[in-house]
Amino acid sequence: MFDKVEWKLENEERSEEAEWLAEVAGFEDRQAEIEFNEIVEYQRDRGILKGEYYLSVTPLPLATHLLGSWLEKHGKSEIEELFEKMPPDMLSRFGERIPYMASYRPGRQWISEKLSTDGLFYENEGAVLETDWGSQLFLQFAEAAPRDAIDPAESFVNQKSVDKLRQFTTGRRNIIQSLQYMAVWDDTFKRAAELLLDLAEAE
């Protein structure tokens, strides 16, 4: 589900991300921890896992297949649970897999819910979109589901005055790129183009 996971620190201690991942996978006691390490080393030897301090699954088609298998088995409720509990640095790398999640029904359902009016991008007038992390995450959602993403983008831009849009700098480039994804589709072209024009006129 992640592009990469921090496995160990420079002092060779296991990272917070690796500890969290082991716990999620059910490897919690000392004996289970040893087994977890053995599994990782075995998959490294096979060439499935690459990296020393950060681990990633290769090749990409296999990583995508494993993502799909996990989504079909666990469903959107467990995606949400992971999303809420994962270490902060993992969230951005999780975002890189979101476009692939749209290929599977549980993933599509979860993406649609996160882009709904009850989702993250409507909270506090879309404040998360004015952060590097939040705008980058939204970019991944927009690539995965441009027709759903147009609504929170429209809400965010339309509620701001020209002065507020002019002051909107952090996250601006990612929001513009998100709108460019949406402008590709006939049914979202006009709305996305109008939002891009609003941002351009405010510069």
mmCIF file of C-alpha atoms in Angstrom:
data_model
loop_
_atom_site.group_PDB
_atom_site.id
_atom_site.type_symbol
_atom_site.label_atom_id
_atom_site.label_comp_id
_atom_site.label_asym_id
_atom_site.label_seq_id
_atom_site.Cartn_x
_atom_site.Cartn_y
_atom_site.Cartn_z
ATOM 1 C CA MET A 1 0.000 0.000 0.000
ATOM 2 C CA PHE A 2 3.020 2.262 0.269
ATOM 3 C CA ASP A 3 5.587 3.341 -2.278
ATOM 4 C CA LYS A 4 8.227 2.675 0.371
ATOM 5 C CA VAL A 5 8.491 2.109 4.119
ATOM 6 C CA GLU A 6 11.312 3.229 6.394
ATOM 7 C CA TRP A 7 12.809 -0.004 7.691
ATOM 8 C CA LYS A 8 15.653 1.132 9.910
ATOM 9 C CA LEU A 9 17.397 4.267 11.128
ATOM 10 C CA GLU A 10 21.028 5.264 10.619
ATOM 11 C CA ASN A 11 21.850 3.788 14.040
ATOM 12 C CA GLU A 12 20.483 0.450 12.733
ATOM 13 C CA GLU A 13 17.494 0.568 15.098
ATOM 14 C CA ARG A 14 14.163 -0.391 13.571
ATOM 15 C CA SER A 15 12.119 2.659 12.579
ATOM 16 C CA GLU A 16 8.755 3.790 13.939
ATOM 17 C CA GLU A 17 7.220 2.925 10.567
ATOM 18 C CA ALA A 18 8.559 -0.623 10.679
ATOM 19 C CA GLU A 19 7.338 -1.038 14.264
ATOM 20 C CA TRP A 20 3.875 0.164 13.272
ATOM 21 C CA LEU A 21 3.786 -2.095 10.220
ATOM 22 C CA ALA A 22 4.804 -5.121 12.293
ATOM 23 C CA GLU A 23 2.037 -4.364 14.790
ATOM 24 C CA VAL A 24 -0.569 -3.979 12.025
ATOM 25 C CA ALA A 25 0.536 -7.318 10.559
ATOM 26 C CA GLY A 26 0.206 -9.004 13.965
ATOM 27 C CA PHE A 27 3.915 -9.422 14.788
ATOM 28 C CA GLU A 28 3.916 -7.932 18.287
ATOM 29 C CA ASP A 29 5.907 -10.075 20.740
ATOM 30 C CA ARG A 30 9.628 -10.802 20.638
ATOM 31 C CA GLN A 31 9.329 -14.149 18.843
ATOM 32 C CA ALA A 32 6.952 -12.644 16.288
ATOM 33 C CA GLU A 33 9.388 -9.778 15.746
ATOM 34 C CA ILE A 34 12.133 -12.260 14.879
ATOM 35 C CA GLU A 35 9.779 -14.007 12.453
ATOM 36 C CA PHE A 36 8.869 -10.658 10.891
ATOM 37 C CA ASN A 37 12.554 -9.838 10.330
ATOM 38 C CA GLU A 38 13.117 -13.261 8.767
ATOM 39 C CA ILE A 39 10.227 -12.733 6.349
ATOM 40 C CA VAL A 40 11.628 -9.364 5.307
ATOM 41 C CA GLU A 41 15.097 -10.810 4.738
ATOM 42 C CA TYR A 42 13.662 -13.732 2.764
ATOM 43 C CA GLN A 43 11.735 -11.395 0.462
ATOM 44 C CA ARG A 44 14.866 -9.278 0.063
ATOM 45 C CA ASP A 45 16.811 -12.345 -1.022
ATOM 46 C CA ARG A 46 14.091 -13.119 -3.577
ATOM 47 C CA GLY A 47 14.315 -9.583 -4.964
ATOM 48 C CA ILE A 48 10.716 -8.744 -4.018
ATOM 49 C CA LEU A 49 11.795 -6.160 -1.445
ATOM 50 C CA LYS A 50 14.447 -3.617 -2.400
ATOM 51 C CA GLY A 51 16.392 -1.172 -0.274
ATOM 52 C CA GLU A 52 18.333 -1.001 2.968
ATOM 53 C CA TYR A 53 16.921 1.853 5.033
ATOM 54 C CA TYR A 54 13.710 2.155 3.008
ATOM 55 C CA LEU A 55 11.974 -0.911 1.607
ATOM 56 C CA SER A 56 9.802 -1.027 -1.503
ATOM 57 C CA VAL A 57 8.026 -3.844 -3.340
ATOM 58 C CA THR A 58 9.168 -4.535 -6.904
ATOM 59 C CA PRO A 59 8.261 -4.791 -9.684
ATOM 60 C CA LEU A 60 5.387 -2.286 -9.832
ATOM 61 C CA PRO A 61 2.869 -4.754 -11.391
ATOM 62 C CA LEU A 62 3.404 -7.075 -8.419
ATOM 63 C CA ALA A 63 3.021 -4.186 -5.960
ATOM 64 C CA THR A 64 -0.238 -3.198 -7.670
ATOM 65 C CA HIS A 65 -1.507 -6.789 -7.611
ATOM 66 C CA LEU A 66 -0.741 -7.102 -3.888
ATOM 67 C CA LEU A 67 -2.488 -3.788 -3.229
ATOM 68 C CA GLY A 68 -5.574 -5.033 -5.063
ATOM 69 C CA SER A 69 -5.579 -8.319 -3.150
ATOM 70 C CA TRP A 70 -5.380 -6.481 0.162
ATOM 71 C CA LEU A 71 -8.197 -4.093 -0.781
ATOM 72 C CA GLU A 72 -10.487 -6.906 -1.880
ATOM 73 C CA LYS A 73 -9.811 -8.850 1.319
ATOM 74 C CA HIS A 74 -10.046 -6.054 3.886
ATOM 75 C CA GLY A 75 -12.337 -3.428 2.343
ATOM 76 C CA LYS A 76 -12.689 0.304 2.823
ATOM 77 C CA SER A 77 -13.310 0.218 6.599
ATOM 78 C CA GLU A 78 -9.804 -1.114 7.228
ATOM 79 C CA ILE A 79 -8.329 1.382 4.758
ATOM 80 C CA GLU A 80 -9.879 4.150 6.852
ATOM 81 C CA GLU A 81 -8.571 2.630 10.070
ATOM 82 C CA LEU A 82 -5.039 2.471 8.664
ATOM 83 C CA PHE A 83 -5.316 6.002 7.282
ATOM 84 C CA GLU A 84 -6.195 7.359 10.732
ATOM 85 C CA LYS A 85 -3.458 5.511 12.619
ATOM 86 C CA MET A 86 -0.402 5.427 10.365
ATOM 87 C CA PRO A 87 2.691 7.507 11.256
ATOM 88 C CA PRO A 88 2.623 10.999 9.658
ATOM 89 C CA ASP A 89 5.550 10.471 7.287
ATOM 90 C CA MET A 90 3.830 7.420 5.810
ATOM 91 C CA LEU A 91 0.739 9.363 4.776
ATOM 92 C CA SER A 92 2.457 11.105 1.870
ATOM 93 C CA ARG A 93 3.881 7.833 0.575
ATOM 94 C CA PHE A 94 0.482 6.201 1.010
ATOM 95 C CA GLY A 95 -0.903 8.958 -1.220
ATOM 96 C CA GLU A 96 1.322 7.836 -4.071
ATOM 97 C CA ARG A 97 -0.647 4.575 -4.275
ATOM 98 C CA ILE A 98 -4.099 6.200 -4.290
ATOM 99 C CA PRO A 99 -4.419 6.316 -8.120
ATOM 100 C CA TYR A 100 -3.826 2.547 -8.197
ATOM 101 C CA MET A 101 -6.513 2.019 -5.535
ATOM 102 C CA ALA A 102 -9.114 3.370 -7.962
ATOM 103 C CA SER A 103 -8.797 0.145 -9.972
ATOM 104 C CA TYR A 104 -10.574 -1.772 -7.193
ATOM 105 C CA ARG A 105 -14.112 -1.364 -5.880
ATOM 106 C CA PRO A 106 -13.236 -0.982 -2.155
ATOM 107 C CA GLY A 107 -10.582 1.555 -3.109
ATOM 108 C CA ARG A 108 -13.017 3.523 -5.285
ATOM 109 C CA GLN A 109 -15.575 3.572 -2.473
ATOM 110 C CA TRP A 110 -13.028 4.849 0.029
ATOM 111 C CA ILE A 111 -11.731 7.516 -2.374
ATOM 112 C CA SER A 112 -15.275 8.714 -3.048
ATOM 113 C CA GLU A 113 -15.983 9.000 0.675
ATOM 114 C CA LYS A 114 -12.782 10.964 1.341
ATOM 115 C CA LEU A 115 -13.797 13.427 -1.397
ATOM 116 C CA SER A 116 -17.361 13.809 -0.078
ATOM 117 C CA THR A 117 -18.600 16.729 2.041
ATOM 118 C CA ASP A 118 -17.879 14.660 5.165
ATOM 119 C CA GLY A 119 -14.271 14.135 4.112
ATOM 120 C CA LEU A 120 -10.921 15.657 4.943
ATOM 121 C CA PHE A 121 -10.910 18.261 2.166
ATOM 122 C CA TYR A 122 -14.013 20.070 3.440
ATOM 123 C CA GLU A 123 -12.884 20.374 7.060
ATOM 124 C CA ASN A 124 -12.144 23.929 8.244
ATOM 125 C CA GLU A 125 -12.980 25.335 4.802
ATOM 126 C CA GLY A 126 -10.471 23.040 3.141
ATOM 127 C CA ALA A 127 -7.560 24.222 5.288
ATOM 128 C CA VAL A 128 -5.573 21.053 4.564
ATOM 129 C CA LEU A 129 -5.347 22.127 0.909
ATOM 130 C CA GLU A 130 -3.212 25.065 2.031
ATOM 131 C CA THR A 131 -0.477 22.729 3.241
ATOM 132 C CA ASP A 132 2.200 20.959 1.221
ATOM 133 C CA TRP A 133 1.140 17.540 2.462
ATOM 134 C CA GLY A 134 -2.604 18.104 2.065
ATOM 135 C CA SER A 135 -2.388 19.579 -1.417
ATOM 136 C CA GLN A 136 -0.085 16.763 -2.552
ATOM 137 C CA LEU A 137 -2.526 14.220 -1.147
ATOM 138 C CA PHE A 138 -5.404 15.935 -2.957
ATOM 139 C CA LEU A 139 -3.414 15.775 -6.186
ATOM 140 C CA GLN A 140 -3.311 11.988 -5.865
ATOM 141 C CA PHE A 141 -7.047 11.870 -5.177
ATOM 142 C CA ALA A 142 -7.694 14.095 -8.202
ATOM 143 C CA GLU A 143 -5.714 11.753 -10.429
ATOM 144 C CA ALA A 144 -7.654 8.784 -9.074
ATOM 145 C CA ALA A 145 -11.143 10.328 -9.226
ATOM 146 C CA PRO A 146 -11.238 13.679 -11.058
ATOM 147 C CA ARG A 147 -15.043 13.726 -11.272
ATOM 148 C CA ASP A 148 -15.365 13.411 -7.494
ATOM 149 C CA ALA A 149 -12.474 15.777 -6.770
ATOM 150 C CA ILE A 150 -13.993 18.730 -8.634
ATOM 151 C CA ASP A 151 -16.530 19.349 -5.833
ATOM 152 C CA PRO A 152 -14.084 19.957 -2.944
ATOM 153 C CA ALA A 153 -11.836 21.958 -5.288
ATOM 154 C CA GLU A 154 -14.775 24.150 -6.280
ATOM 155 C CA SER A 155 -15.824 24.607 -2.654
ATOM 156 C CA PHE A 156 -12.295 25.599 -1.660
ATOM 157 C CA VAL A 157 -11.760 28.172 -4.414
ATOM 158 C CA ASN A 158 -15.260 29.656 -4.538
ATOM 159 C CA GLN A 159 -15.406 30.523 -0.852
ATOM 160 C CA LYS A 160 -12.271 32.676 -1.078
ATOM 161 C CA SER A 161 -12.084 36.338 -2.016
ATOM 162 C CA VAL A 162 -9.652 37.526 -4.674
ATOM 163 C CA ASP A 163 -7.310 38.718 -1.921
ATOM 164 C CA LYS A 164 -7.444 35.336 -0.178
ATOM 165 C CA LEU A 165 -6.757 33.555 -3.459
ATOM 166 C CA ARG A 166 -3.805 35.859 -4.043
ATOM 167 C CA GLN A 167 -2.432 34.975 -0.601
ATOM 168 C CA PHE A 168 -2.891 31.265 -1.278
ATOM 169 C CA THR A 169 0.658 30.147 -2.041
ATOM 170 C CA THR A 170 1.431 26.952 -0.114
ATOM 171 C CA GLY A 171 -0.256 24.155 -2.027
ATOM 172 C CA ARG A 172 -1.206 26.373 -4.974
ATOM 173 C CA ARG A 173 0.859 24.490 -7.553
ATOM 174 C CA ASN A 174 -0.606 21.138 -6.508
ATOM 175 C CA ILE A 175 -4.164 22.485 -6.677
ATOM 176 C CA ILE A 176 -3.522 23.891 -10.151
ATOM 177 C CA GLN A 177 -2.140 20.548 -11.288
ATOM 178 C CA SER A 178 -5.178 18.809 -9.776
ATOM 179 C CA LEU A 179 -7.511 21.089 -11.734
ATOM 180 C CA GLN A 180 -5.552 20.357 -14.895
ATOM 181 C CA TYR A 181 -6.306 16.639 -14.371
ATOM 182 C CA MET A 182 -9.992 17.485 -14.043
ATOM 183 C CA ALA A 183 -10.001 19.705 -17.125
ATOM 184 C CA VAL A 184 -9.175 16.702 -19.309
ATOM 185 C CA TRP A 185 -12.700 15.276 -18.921
ATOM 186 C CA ASP A 186 -15.681 16.687 -20.805
ATOM 187 C CA ASP A 187 -18.007 16.652 -17.806
ATOM 188 C CA THR A 188 -15.578 18.514 -15.536
ATOM 189 C CA PHE A 189 -13.770 20.664 -18.106
ATOM 190 C CA LYS A 190 -15.881 23.813 -17.730
ATOM 191 C CA ARG A 191 -15.863 23.826 -13.932
ATOM 192 C CA ALA A 192 -12.138 23.102 -13.727
ATOM 193 C CA ALA A 193 -11.340 25.764 -16.335
ATOM 194 C CA GLU A 194 -13.338 28.363 -14.396
ATOM 195 C CA LEU A 195 -11.434 27.561 -11.207
ATOM 196 C CA LEU A 196 -8.108 27.791 -13.035
ATOM 197 C CA LEU A 197 -9.193 31.172 -14.394
ATOM 198 C CA ASP A 198 -10.121 32.361 -10.887
ATOM 199 C CA LEU A 199 -6.676 31.396 -9.617
ATOM 200 C CA ALA A 200 -4.949 33.015 -12.595
ATOM 201 C CA GLU A 201 -6.866 36.281 -12.209
ATOM 202 C CA ALA A 202 -5.914 36.442 -8.537
ATOM 203 C CA GLU A 203 -2.172 36.337 -9.252
#
